[in-house]
Coordinates of C-alpha atoms and ligand atoms in Angstrom, one line a residue:
M1 CA 53.4 -35.7 -14.0
N2 CA 53.8 -35.2 -17.6
S3 CA 51.8 -32.1 -18.1
T4 CA 54.0 -29.1 -18.7
E5 CA 51.5 -26.6 -17.4
P6 CA 51.6 -25.8 -13.7
Q7 CA 48.9 -27.6 -11.7
I8 CA 46.8 -26.0 -9.1
D9 CA 47.6 -27.2 -5.6
R10 CA 45.7 -30.4 -4.5
P11 CA 44.8 -30.5 -0.8
N12 CA 45.9 -34.0 0.1
R13 CA 49.3 -34.1 -1.5
R14 CA 51.9 -36.1 0.3
H15 CA 54.7 -34.2 1.8
E16 CA 57.6 -36.3 0.5
P17 CA 59.0 -35.2 -2.8
S18 CA 57.9 -37.3 -5.7
D19 CA 57.4 -36.9 -9.4
N20 CA 54.1 -35.4 -8.6
D21 CA 55.8 -32.5 -6.8
T22 CA 56.7 -30.6 -10.0
N23 CA 54.8 -27.5 -11.1
V24 CA 52.8 -27.1 -7.9
V25 CA 51.2 -23.7 -7.9
L26 CA 50.2 -21.9 -4.7
K27 CA 48.4 -18.5 -4.7
G28 CA 49.1 -15.8 -2.2
I29 CA 49.3 -12.1 -2.2
G30 CA 51.8 -10.4 -4.5
V31 CA 53.3 -7.7 -2.3
S32 CA 56.4 -6.8 -4.2
G33 CA 56.5 -7.1 -8.0
G34 CA 58.8 -9.0 -10.3
I35 CA 59.8 -12.6 -10.8
A36 CA 62.4 -14.6 -8.9
I37 CA 63.6 -18.1 -9.8
G38 CA 65.9 -19.6 -7.2
Q39 CA 66.5 -22.3 -4.6
V40 CA 64.4 -22.6 -1.5
V41 CA 66.0 -21.8 1.8
L42 CA 63.4 -22.9 4.4
I43 CA 63.6 -21.0 7.6
E44 CA 62.2 -23.2 10.4
R45 CA 59.4 -21.8 12.5
V46 CA 60.2 -20.8 16.0
T47 CA 57.6 -22.4 18.2
T48 CA 57.6 -21.2 21.8
E49 CA 56.8 -24.2 23.9
I50 CA 53.6 -24.0 25.9
F51 CA 54.9 -23.8 29.4
P52 CA 52.9 -25.4 32.2
Q53 CA 51.2 -23.3 34.8
C54 CA 53.0 -23.4 38.1
M55 CA 51.4 -22.0 41.2
L56 CA 53.7 -19.9 43.4
G57 CA 54.0 -19.7 47.1
P58 CA 53.5 -16.1 48.5
E59 CA 57.3 -15.7 49.1
E60 CA 58.1 -16.7 45.5
V61 CA 55.9 -14.1 43.8
S62 CA 58.3 -11.1 44.0
L63 CA 61.2 -13.3 42.8
E64 CA 59.1 -14.3 39.8
V65 CA 58.3 -10.6 39.0
D66 CA 62.1 -9.9 39.2
R67 CA 62.8 -12.9 36.9
F68 CA 60.3 -11.5 34.4
T69 CA 61.7 -8.0 34.6
D70 CA 65.3 -9.2 34.0
A71 CA 64.1 -11.2 31.0
V72 CA 62.5 -8.1 29.5
K73 CA 65.7 -6.1 30.1
E74 CA 67.8 -8.8 28.5
A75 CA 65.4 -8.9 25.5
A76 CA 65.7 -5.1 25.1
A77 CA 69.5 -5.4 25.3
Q78 CA 69.5 -8.0 22.6
M79 CA 67.3 -6.0 20.4
R80 CA 69.5 -2.9 20.8
E81 CA 72.4 -5.0 19.8
I82 CA 70.7 -6.2 16.6
K83 CA 69.7 -2.6 15.9
K84 CA 73.3 -1.5 16.3
S85 CA 74.6 -4.2 13.9
M86 CA 71.9 -3.3 11.5
A87 CA 72.8 0.4 11.7
R88 CA 76.4 -0.4 11.1
R89 CA 75.6 -2.3 8.0
S90 CA 73.1 0.2 6.7
P91 CA 72.9 3.4 8.7
T92 CA 70.0 4.9 6.9
D93 CA 67.9 1.8 6.9
D94 CA 64.3 2.9 7.6
H95 CA 63.6 -0.5 9.1
L96 CA 65.6 0.6 12.2
Y97 CA 62.4 2.3 13.3
I98 CA 60.6 -1.1 13.3
L99 CA 63.2 -2.4 15.8
D100 CA 62.7 0.7 17.9
S101 CA 59.0 0.0 17.9
H102 CA 59.7 -3.5 19.2
I103 CA 61.9 -2.2 22.0
M104 CA 59.1 0.2 22.9
L105 CA 56.6 -2.7 22.9
L106 CA 58.6 -4.3 25.7
E107 CA 57.8 -1.3 27.8
D108 CA 54.2 -1.3 26.8
R109 CA 51.9 -1.1 29.7
M110 CA 49.6 -4.0 28.7
F111 CA 52.5 -6.2 27.9
F112 CA 55.0 -5.4 30.8
Q113 CA 52.8 -4.2 33.6
G114 CA 50.0 -6.6 32.6
T115 CA 52.3 -9.6 32.9
K116 CA 53.7 -8.5 36.2
D117 CA 50.2 -7.9 37.6
A118 CA 49.1 -11.3 36.4
I119 CA 52.1 -13.0 38.2
V120 CA 51.1 -11.1 41.4
K121 CA 47.4 -11.5 41.2
D122 CA 47.2 -15.2 40.0
K123 CA 50.5 -16.2 41.8
V124 CA 51.7 -18.0 38.6
N125 CA 55.0 -18.4 36.8
A126 CA 56.1 -15.7 34.4
E127 CA 55.9 -17.9 31.3
W128 CA 52.2 -18.7 32.0
A129 CA 51.3 -15.1 32.9
L130 CA 53.1 -13.8 29.7
S131 CA 51.4 -16.3 27.4
E132 CA 48.0 -15.4 28.9
I133 CA 48.5 -11.7 28.5
V134 CA 49.9 -12.0 25.0
S135 CA 47.0 -14.2 23.8
G136 CA 44.6 -11.6 25.2
I137 CA 46.3 -8.8 23.3
I138 CA 46.4 -10.9 20.1
K139 CA 42.7 -11.7 20.4
A140 CA 41.9 -8.0 20.7
F141 CA 44.0 -7.3 17.6
E142 CA 42.3 -10.0 15.5
T143 CA 39.0 -8.2 15.6
I144 CA 40.5 -5.1 14.1
E145 CA 39.4 -4.4 10.6
D146 CA 42.4 -2.4 9.5
E147 CA 44.9 -4.7 7.9
Y148 CA 47.9 -2.7 9.0
L149 CA 46.9 -2.7 12.6
R150 CA 46.0 -6.4 12.5
E151 CA 49.5 -7.1 11.2
R152 CA 50.9 -5.4 14.3
A153 CA 49.7 -8.3 16.4
R154 CA 52.6 -10.2 15.0
D155 CA 55.0 -7.6 16.4
I156 CA 53.7 -8.5 19.9
H157 CA 54.4 -12.2 19.0
F158 CA 58.0 -11.5 17.9
V159 CA 58.7 -9.6 21.1
A160 CA 56.9 -12.1 23.4
D161 CA 58.8 -15.0 21.7
R162 CA 62.1 -13.4 22.5
V163 CA 61.2 -12.8 26.2
M164 CA 59.8 -16.3 26.4
G165 CA 63.0 -17.7 24.9
I166 CA 65.0 -16.0 27.6
L167 CA 62.7 -17.1 30.4
T168 CA 62.8 -20.7 29.3
G169 CA 66.5 -20.7 28.4
G170 CA 65.7 -21.5 24.8
P171 CA 67.6 -20.1 21.9
A172 CA 67.6 -16.3 22.1
E173 CA 68.0 -15.9 18.4
R174 CA 66.6 -17.8 15.4
K175 CA 69.8 -18.8 13.7
L176 CA 69.3 -18.4 10.0
P177 CA 70.9 -21.0 7.7
Q178 CA 73.6 -20.1 5.3
L179 CA 72.2 -18.5 2.3
P180 CA 73.7 -19.5 -1.0
P181 CA 73.4 -17.0 -3.9
N182 CA 70.0 -17.2 -5.6
S183 CA 68.1 -18.0 -2.4
V184 CA 64.4 -17.7 -2.1
V185 CA 63.6 -17.4 1.6
V186 CA 60.5 -19.4 2.5
A187 CA 59.3 -18.8 6.1
H188 CA 56.2 -18.9 8.2
D189 CA 57.0 -15.4 9.2
M190 CA 60.0 -13.1 9.4
S191 CA 60.6 -10.7 12.2
P192 CA 62.5 -7.5 11.6
A193 CA 65.3 -9.0 13.6
D194 CA 65.4 -12.0 11.2
T195 CA 65.4 -9.8 8.2
A196 CA 68.2 -7.8 9.6
Q197 CA 70.4 -10.9 9.6
L198 CA 69.8 -11.6 5.9
P199 CA 72.8 -11.0 3.7
R200 CA 71.7 -8.5 1.1
G201 CA 72.4 -9.5 -2.4
R202 CA 71.8 -13.2 -1.8
V203 CA 68.0 -13.2 -1.4
L204 CA 66.2 -13.2 -4.7
G205 CA 62.7 -13.6 -3.4
F206 CA 60.4 -14.2 -0.4
A207 CA 57.5 -16.7 0.0
I208 CA 55.9 -16.3 3.4
D209 CA 53.0 -18.2 5.1
M210 CA 51.7 -15.2 7.0
G211 CA 51.1 -11.6 6.3
G212 CA 49.6 -9.2 3.9
R213 CA 50.6 -6.1 2.1
T214 CA 51.7 -4.3 5.2
S215 CA 53.8 -7.1 6.9
H216 CA 57.4 -6.2 7.6
T217 CA 58.6 -8.6 4.9
A218 CA 56.4 -6.9 2.4
I219 CA 57.6 -3.5 3.3
M220 CA 61.2 -4.5 3.2
A221 CA 60.9 -6.5 0.0
R222 CA 59.3 -3.5 -1.7
S223 CA 62.0 -1.1 -0.6
L224 CA 64.7 -3.5 -1.7
K225 CA 62.8 -4.4 -4.9
I226 CA 62.8 -8.1 -4.1
P227 CA 59.8 -10.1 -5.5
A228 CA 57.7 -11.3 -2.6
V229 CA 54.5 -13.3 -2.0
T230 CA 52.9 -13.4 1.4
G231 CA 49.7 -15.0 2.8
L232 CA 50.6 -18.4 1.4
E233 CA 49.4 -20.1 4.6
K234 CA 51.2 -23.4 4.3
I235 CA 54.1 -23.0 1.9
T236 CA 56.5 -23.9 4.7
R237 CA 54.9 -27.4 4.8
R238 CA 55.2 -27.8 1.0
V239 CA 58.8 -27.2 0.3
F240 CA 62.3 -28.4 1.2
T241 CA 65.5 -26.4 1.3
G242 CA 67.0 -26.8 -2.2
D243 CA 63.7 -27.1 -4.1
T244 CA 63.6 -24.9 -7.1
I245 CA 60.9 -22.2 -6.8
I246 CA 59.4 -19.4 -8.8
V247 CA 58.1 -16.4 -7.0
D248 CA 55.9 -14.1 -9.1
G249 CA 55.4 -11.1 -6.9
T250 CA 53.2 -9.3 -9.4
T251 CA 50.5 -12.0 -9.6
G252 CA 51.1 -13.6 -6.2
V253 CA 51.8 -17.0 -7.8
I254 CA 54.4 -19.4 -6.5
I255 CA 55.5 -22.5 -8.5
I256 CA 57.3 -25.2 -6.6
N257 CA 59.7 -27.4 -8.6
P258 CA 58.8 -26.0 -12.0
G259 CA 59.4 -28.2 -15.0
P260 CA 62.1 -27.0 -17.4
D261 CA 59.7 -25.5 -19.9
V262 CA 58.0 -23.5 -17.1
I263 CA 61.3 -22.2 -15.9
I264 CA 62.1 -21.1 -19.5
R265 CA 58.8 -19.4 -19.7
Y266 CA 59.2 -17.6 -16.4
R267 CA 62.8 -16.6 -17.3
D268 CA 61.4 -15.0 -20.4
R269 CA 58.7 -13.3 -18.3
A270 CA 61.2 -12.2 -15.7
E271 CA 63.3 -10.7 -18.5
L272 CA 60.2 -9.0 -19.9
Y273 CA 59.2 -7.7 -16.5
R274 CA 62.7 -6.3 -16.0
H275 CA 62.8 -4.8 -19.4
Y276 CA 59.3 -3.4 -19.0
T277 CA 59.9 -1.8 -15.7
Q278 CA 63.3 -0.5 -16.7
S279 CA 61.9 0.8 -20.0
L280 CA 59.2 2.6 -18.0
M281 CA 61.6 4.1 -15.4
P282 CA 62.8 6.9 -17.7
F283 CA 59.2 8.1 -18.0
G284 CA 59.3 8.8 -14.3
R285 CA 61.9 11.4 -14.9
L286 CA 59.9 13.2 -17.6
P287 CA 57.2 15.7 -16.9
A288 CA 53.6 14.5 -17.3
V289 CA 52.6 16.8 -20.1
T290 CA 50.1 15.8 -22.8
R291 CA 51.6 15.0 -26.3
D292 CA 50.4 18.4 -27.6
G293 CA 52.0 20.2 -24.7
A294 CA 48.7 21.8 -23.7
H295 CA 48.1 20.2 -20.4
S296 CA 50.4 19.3 -17.6
V297 CA 49.7 17.1 -14.6
R298 CA 51.6 17.1 -11.4
I299 CA 52.2 13.5 -10.4
M300 CA 52.5 12.9 -6.7
A301 CA 53.0 9.8 -4.5
N302 CA 50.9 8.4 -1.8
I303 CA 53.0 7.0 1.1
E304 CA 52.4 5.6 4.5
F305 CA 55.9 4.8 5.6
L306 CA 59.1 6.8 5.6
D307 CA 60.9 4.1 3.5
E308 CA 58.5 4.6 0.7
A309 CA 59.6 8.2 0.0
P310 CA 62.9 7.4 -1.7
V311 CA 61.2 4.7 -3.8
A312 CA 58.6 7.3 -4.8
R313 CA 61.2 9.8 -5.8
E314 CA 63.1 7.1 -7.9
H315 CA 59.8 6.5 -9.7
G316 CA 59.5 10.2 -10.5
C317 CA 57.0 11.7 -8.1
E318 CA 56.9 15.5 -8.0
G319 CA 56.0 15.6 -4.3
I320 CA 53.9 13.6 -1.9
G321 CA 50.2 14.1 -2.5
L322 CA 49.2 12.0 0.5
F323 CA 51.2 11.1 3.6
R324 CA 49.0 8.9 5.7
T325 CA 50.3 9.5 9.2
E326 CA 48.4 6.6 10.8
Y327 CA 51.4 4.3 11.0
L328 CA 53.0 6.6 13.5
F329 CA 50.2 5.9 15.9
M330 CA 50.3 2.1 15.4
G331 CA 51.9 -0.8 17.1
R332 CA 52.3 1.0 20.3
S333 CA 50.3 1.8 23.4
D334 CA 51.4 5.4 23.9
L335 CA 50.9 8.3 21.5
P336 CA 53.8 9.6 19.5
S337 CA 55.1 12.9 21.0
E338 CA 55.2 16.1 19.1
E339 CA 59.0 15.9 18.8
E340 CA 58.8 12.3 17.4
Q341 CA 56.2 13.4 14.9
L342 CA 58.2 16.5 14.0
A343 CA 61.3 14.3 13.3
V344 CA 59.3 12.2 10.8
Y345 CA 57.5 15.0 9.1
R346 CA 60.7 17.1 8.9
R347 CA 62.5 14.3 7.2
V348 CA 59.9 13.8 4.5
V349 CA 59.5 17.5 4.0
E350 CA 63.3 18.1 3.8
E351 CA 63.9 15.2 1.5
N352 CA 61.3 16.3 -0.9
A353 CA 61.9 20.0 -0.9
P354 CA 61.1 22.1 -2.9
N355 CA 58.3 19.7 -3.9
P356 CA 55.2 19.7 -1.7
V357 CA 54.5 17.1 1.0
T358 CA 50.8 16.8 1.8
I359 CA 50.5 15.5 5.4
R360 CA 47.2 14.2 6.3
S361 CA 46.0 14.6 9.9
L362 CA 45.2 11.4 11.7
D363 CA 42.6 9.4 9.9
V364 CA 41.6 6.6 12.3
G365 CA 38.8 5.9 14.6
G366 CA 36.0 3.5 15.3
D367 CA 37.5 0.2 16.3
K368 CA 40.7 0.9 14.4
L369 CA 42.9 2.2 17.2
S370 CA 41.1 1.2 20.3
P371 CA 44.3 -0.3 21.9
V372 CA 45.9 3.2 21.8
L373 CA 43.1 5.6 22.1
N374 CA 40.7 3.5 24.3
L375 CA 37.8 4.2 21.9
F376 CA 34.5 2.5 22.4
P377 CA 33.6 -0.1 19.8
E378 CA 31.2 1.2 17.3
T379 CA 28.6 -0.6 15.2
N380 CA 29.4 1.4 12.1
P381 CA 33.0 2.6 12.5
A382 CA 33.2 3.9 8.9
M383 CA 30.5 6.5 9.8
G384 CA 31.6 6.9 13.4
L385 CA 34.1 8.8 15.4
R386 CA 36.9 8.8 12.8
A387 CA 39.3 11.2 11.2
I388 CA 38.5 14.8 11.9
R389 CA 35.7 13.9 14.2
L390 CA 38.1 11.9 16.4
C391 CA 40.6 14.8 16.3
F392 CA 38.0 17.2 17.6
A393 CA 37.2 14.7 20.3
R394 CA 40.9 14.3 21.2
I395 CA 42.0 17.9 20.8
D396 CA 45.3 17.3 22.7
L397 CA 46.3 14.7 20.1
F398 CA 45.1 16.9 17.2
K399 CA 47.0 20.0 18.5
S400 CA 50.2 18.1 19.0
Q401 CA 50.0 16.8 15.4
L402 CA 49.2 20.2 14.0
R403 CA 52.1 21.7 16.0
A404 CA 54.5 19.1 14.5
I405 CA 53.2 19.7 11.0
L406 CA 53.5 23.5 11.2
R407 CA 57.0 23.2 12.7
A408 CA 58.0 20.8 9.9
G409 CA 56.8 23.5 7.4
V410 CA 60.0 25.4 8.2
Y411 CA 62.0 22.8 6.4
G412 CA 60.3 22.8 3.0
N413 CA 57.0 22.9 1.3
C414 CA 54.4 21.3 3.6
R415 CA 50.6 21.1 3.2
L416 CA 48.0 20.1 5.7
L417 CA 45.2 17.8 4.5
I418 CA 42.1 17.1 6.7
P419 CA 40.2 13.9 6.1
M420 CA 36.5 13.3 6.2
I421 CA 35.2 16.8 6.2
S422 CA 31.4 16.8 5.9
G423 CA 30.5 20.4 6.4
L424 CA 31.8 24.0 6.6
Q425 CA 31.8 24.0 10.4
E426 CA 34.5 21.5 10.5
V427 CA 36.8 23.6 8.3
R428 CA 36.1 26.7 10.4
R429 CA 36.8 24.8 13.7
T430 CA 40.0 23.5 12.2
R431 CA 41.1 27.0 11.3
E432 CA 40.3 28.2 14.8
I433 CA 42.4 25.4 16.3
L434 CA 45.2 26.1 13.9
E435 CA 45.2 29.7 15.1
E436 CA 45.3 28.6 18.7
V437 CA 48.2 26.3 17.9
K438 CA 50.1 29.0 16.1
D439 CA 49.6 31.4 19.0
Q440 CA 50.9 28.8 21.4
L441 CA 53.9 28.1 19.2
R442 CA 54.7 31.8 19.1
R443 CA 54.5 31.9 22.9
D444 CA 56.8 28.9 23.1
G445 CA 59.2 30.7 20.8
L446 CA 59.3 27.7 18.4
P447 CA 59.8 28.4 14.7
F448 CA 57.0 27.3 12.4
S449 CA 55.6 28.1 9.0
E450 CA 52.8 30.5 8.6
Q451 CA 52.4 29.4 5.0
V452 CA 51.2 25.8 5.4
P453 CA 48.2 25.6 3.1
L454 CA 45.0 24.0 4.5
G455 CA 43.3 21.5 2.2
I456 CA 40.5 19.0 2.7
L457 CA 39.9 15.5 1.5
V458 CA 36.7 15.6 -0.5
E459 CA 35.4 12.1 0.3
V460 CA 32.0 12.5 1.9
P461 CA 29.1 13.2 -0.5
S462 CA 27.9 16.2 1.6
A463 CA 31.2 17.9 1.0
V464 CA 30.7 17.4 -2.7
A465 CA 27.3 19.0 -2.5
I466 CA 28.8 22.1 -0.9
A467 CA 32.1 22.0 -2.7
D468 CA 31.4 25.6 -4.0
L469 CA 31.2 26.8 -0.3
L470 CA 34.1 24.8 0.9
A471 CA 36.3 26.0 -2.0
K472 CA 35.9 29.6 -0.6
E473 CA 37.4 28.5 2.7
V474 CA 40.2 26.1 2.0
D475 CA 43.4 26.3 -0.1
F476 CA 43.1 23.1 -2.0
F477 CA 40.9 20.0 -2.5
S478 CA 42.1 16.4 -2.7
I479 CA 39.5 13.9 -3.9
G480 CA 39.5 10.8 -1.9
T481 CA 37.8 8.4 -4.2
N482 CA 38.3 5.4 -2.0
D483 CA 35.9 6.7 0.6
L484 CA 33.9 8.9 -1.8
I485 CA 32.8 5.7 -3.6
Q486 CA 32.1 3.9 -0.4
Y487 CA 29.9 6.6 0.9
T488 CA 28.2 7.6 -2.4
L489 CA 27.4 4.1 -3.6
A490 CA 26.8 2.8 -0.1
I491 CA 29.4 0.0 -0.4
D492 CA 31.4 -0.9 2.6
R493 CA 34.9 -0.9 1.2
L494 CA 35.9 -3.8 3.4
N495 CA 33.0 -6.0 2.7
E496 CA 33.9 -8.6 0.0
Q497 CA 30.3 -9.5 -0.6
V498 CA 29.4 -6.1 -2.1
N499 CA 32.8 -5.4 -3.6
Y500 CA 31.5 -6.1 -7.1
L501 CA 29.5 -2.9 -6.9
Y502 CA 32.6 -0.8 -6.1
D503 CA 33.3 1.0 -9.4
T504 CA 35.4 4.0 -10.0
L505 CA 33.7 4.6 -13.3
H506 CA 30.1 4.6 -12.0
P507 CA 28.4 7.6 -13.7
A508 CA 27.6 9.0 -10.2
I509 CA 31.2 9.1 -9.3
L510 CA 32.3 10.7 -12.5
R511 CA 29.7 13.4 -12.1
L512 CA 30.8 14.1 -8.5
I513 CA 34.4 14.4 -9.6
R514 CA 33.5 16.8 -12.4
Y515 CA 31.5 18.9 -10.0
I516 CA 34.2 19.0 -7.4
N517 CA 36.8 20.0 -10.0
E518 CA 34.6 22.8 -11.4
A519 CA 33.8 24.2 -7.9
G520 CA 37.6 24.3 -7.3
Q521 CA 38.4 25.9 -10.6
V522 CA 35.8 28.6 -10.1
R523 CA 37.6 29.7 -6.9
G524 CA 41.0 29.1 -8.5
I525 CA 42.1 26.5 -5.9
Q526 CA 44.1 23.3 -6.7
V527 CA 42.0 20.2 -7.2
A528 CA 44.0 17.0 -6.8
M529 CA 43.0 13.3 -6.6
C530 CA 44.7 10.9 -4.2
G531 CA 42.3 8.0 -4.1
E532 CA 43.4 4.7 -5.8
M533 CA 41.4 5.7 -8.9
A534 CA 44.2 8.2 -9.8
G535 CA 46.8 5.5 -10.3
D536 CA 44.9 3.3 -12.7
P537 CA 45.8 4.1 -16.3
L538 CA 42.3 3.2 -17.4
N539 CA 40.9 6.3 -15.5
V540 CA 43.7 8.7 -16.4
P541 CA 42.4 10.0 -19.8
I542 CA 39.0 10.8 -18.4
L543 CA 40.5 12.5 -15.3
I544 CA 42.6 14.7 -17.6
G545 CA 39.5 15.3 -19.8
M546 CA 37.7 16.6 -16.8
G547 CA 40.6 19.0 -16.1
L548 CA 42.4 17.5 -13.1
S549 CA 45.9 18.7 -12.8
E550 CA 47.3 16.8 -9.9
L551 CA 47.1 13.0 -9.4
S552 CA 48.6 11.2 -6.4
M553 CA 49.2 7.5 -6.5
N554 CA 51.1 4.4 -5.4
P555 CA 54.7 5.2 -6.3
L556 CA 55.1 2.2 -8.6
S557 CA 52.3 3.4 -10.9
I558 CA 54.0 6.7 -11.6
P559 CA 56.1 5.8 -14.7
L560 CA 53.3 4.1 -16.5
V561 CA 50.8 6.9 -15.8
K562 CA 53.4 9.5 -16.9
K563 CA 54.0 7.5 -20.1
L564 CA 50.2 7.5 -20.8
I565 CA 49.8 11.2 -20.2
R566 CA 52.6 11.9 -22.6
S567 CA 50.9 9.8 -25.2
V568 CA 47.6 11.5 -25.3
T569 CA 46.4 15.0 -26.3
I570 CA 44.1 17.1 -24.3
E571 CA 41.7 17.2 -27.2
E572 CA 41.5 13.4 -27.3
C573 CA 40.9 13.3 -23.6
Q574 CA 38.2 15.9 -23.7
Q575 CA 36.4 14.2 -26.6
L576 CA 36.6 10.8 -24.8
T577 CA 35.2 12.4 -21.6
R578 CA 32.3 14.0 -23.5
R579 CA 31.5 10.6 -24.9
A580 CA 31.8 8.8 -21.6
F581 CA 29.5 11.3 -19.9
K582 CA 26.8 10.3 -22.4
M583 CA 26.9 6.7 -21.3
Q584 CA 24.6 5.4 -18.6
S585 CA 26.4 2.6 -16.8
A586 CA 29.8 1.8 -15.4
E587 CA 30.2 -1.2 -17.6
E588 CA 29.6 0.8 -20.7
I589 CA 32.1 3.4 -19.7
H590 CA 34.6 0.7 -18.7
D591 CA 34.4 -1.1 -22.0
F592 CA 34.6 2.1 -23.9
L593 CA 37.8 3.3 -22.1
E594 CA 39.4 -0.1 -22.3
T595 CA 38.8 -0.4 -26.1
W596 CA 39.9 3.2 -26.6
L597 CA 43.2 2.6 -24.9
M598 CA 43.8 -0.8 -26.6
E599 CA 43.0 0.7 -30.0
H600 CA 45.2 3.8 -29.6
F601 CA 48.1 2.1 -27.8
P602 CA 48.1 -1.6 -28.7
N603 CA 51.7 -2.2 -27.5
D604 CA 51.8 -0.2 -24.3
H605 CA 50.0 -2.4 -21.8
F606 CA 48.0 0.4 -20.3
V607 CA 45.1 -2.0 -19.8
S608 CA 46.1 -4.7 -17.3
R609 CA 43.2 -7.1 -18.0
Ligands
PEP701 C1 40.5 8.0 0.0 O1 39.5 7.8 0.8 O2 40.4 8.0 -1.2 C2 41.8 8.2 0.6 C3 42.8 8.6 -0.2 O3 42.1 7.9 1.9 P1 42.0 6.5 2.6 O4 42.1 5.4 1.5 O5 43.3 6.5 3.5 O6 40.8 6.5 3.3
MG702 MG1 39.6 8.2 2.9

């Protein structure tokens, strides 16, 4: 191929390398930003052989159960070994908890007891029983809408593969090939145990068939700042070890065997990206004060996992504006204990002190967590038994979370955020429960903070309509635009067919935000925003113009948003807001804000399109 431009992948390409194999572009999901140019190291897929079904005689059944139990014990021992060696290399590695969760999965009732029961009931060999049970669990996971939870099905695969390997006498460990410097790891999937074996410093990038934003590879790549693209589906069938490859983790593009001029172009881009992110990093350390010094904004981070907190601090967050606690309840069949929760909350609170950490109570429900909470399937989970409604229905679970949060408050500055409030009654009930929890903590003689402020996520239109009433009864508001837009514009945030209607700058949404902020200001309570809207520079001047003083966002957006805030004056933002409020459609407002930013700051890349 003579063309020097990358060619989009053609479906019937031959697999053998040929002249045509240069500049092949694949598109996946960019899960960790930056550009890597290196040599492919292809990690072969582990395929557990399908083992035939063998019927057992009555006297063989209990021996088979023992054989399975021993294999599970052996798998747990192996995983503890891996964890130990990982801990030796990197004692504070947050991914150790993922290995813990895998060890716990081995003891999972459905997995362990389910397989034993199947051996006994069906009088079949352990391999067959295990594969039947696992495929049942995986099927149940596949129907889950929540991406993070769906990803957890793969944890069960990793664990089952290990047990199967022991049962069948196959290799216990996937041996990773030697990694030369400048390696780009290409794999169908990577388990935490695989990633634990990777020599740090030699891996420049990841290109993975499976997975999305919340796969383990994605989480690890982000915290190690290694460019990564997942969800590539068939990249392992398109490359060979030694091929040159470009991974653009920002756009999700992979280029296999790029031509020399493409490499030069991407080297320039990689340099620019490094330069750009490095040049932005100092802004993270500066306060987000407008150019005229008249308005300051507290910039906070949204996190879901413990390992995001240090990255958030590096990027300049002034606290955690939203700690989504759902992950603590995921990938397991039991509920996290109060002590386990306390350990996690305490760590985040301590590490961020004296800055605030806003811990959101469990925001799951509908079909999201049925494996753990045994909830009934709902036809409309977004409007069903989720968030605070679920917490009221499972008061035991709610109280143990509240106890852990109040106890964590002793170690720093902790705030409690309640999702999906739709009326006053829910706030009052929450306060009552909080009082009961405090009484019990006193009786138990456990130290806790009396000062943990109670805030609500304003994300349901009814809460906006009574924001003035709610403001009298809570300590702060945090505007959850992700759901507020979904419920106000009647757009299912997971439905791709109506996604084009989802617009942060819809005049209805802007009016609601203004109203919420005014209601909060009248009562003198803090009004923050933690929906995705807050981290997009396009929206920032209008949010400031409306008077918001706390924005919480994806950690990586912080330096750019701070830079923007420091570039504008409050007067400019207010003027712009007045003009935008006279406009009648989202498109008009969009174009206006885009043009405004490009005209005022032509060299700053505040507008990504
Ligand atoms: C929101 O709804 O804006 C929000 C911050 O919460 P989540 O995206 O977790 O629902
Ligand atoms: Mg929400």
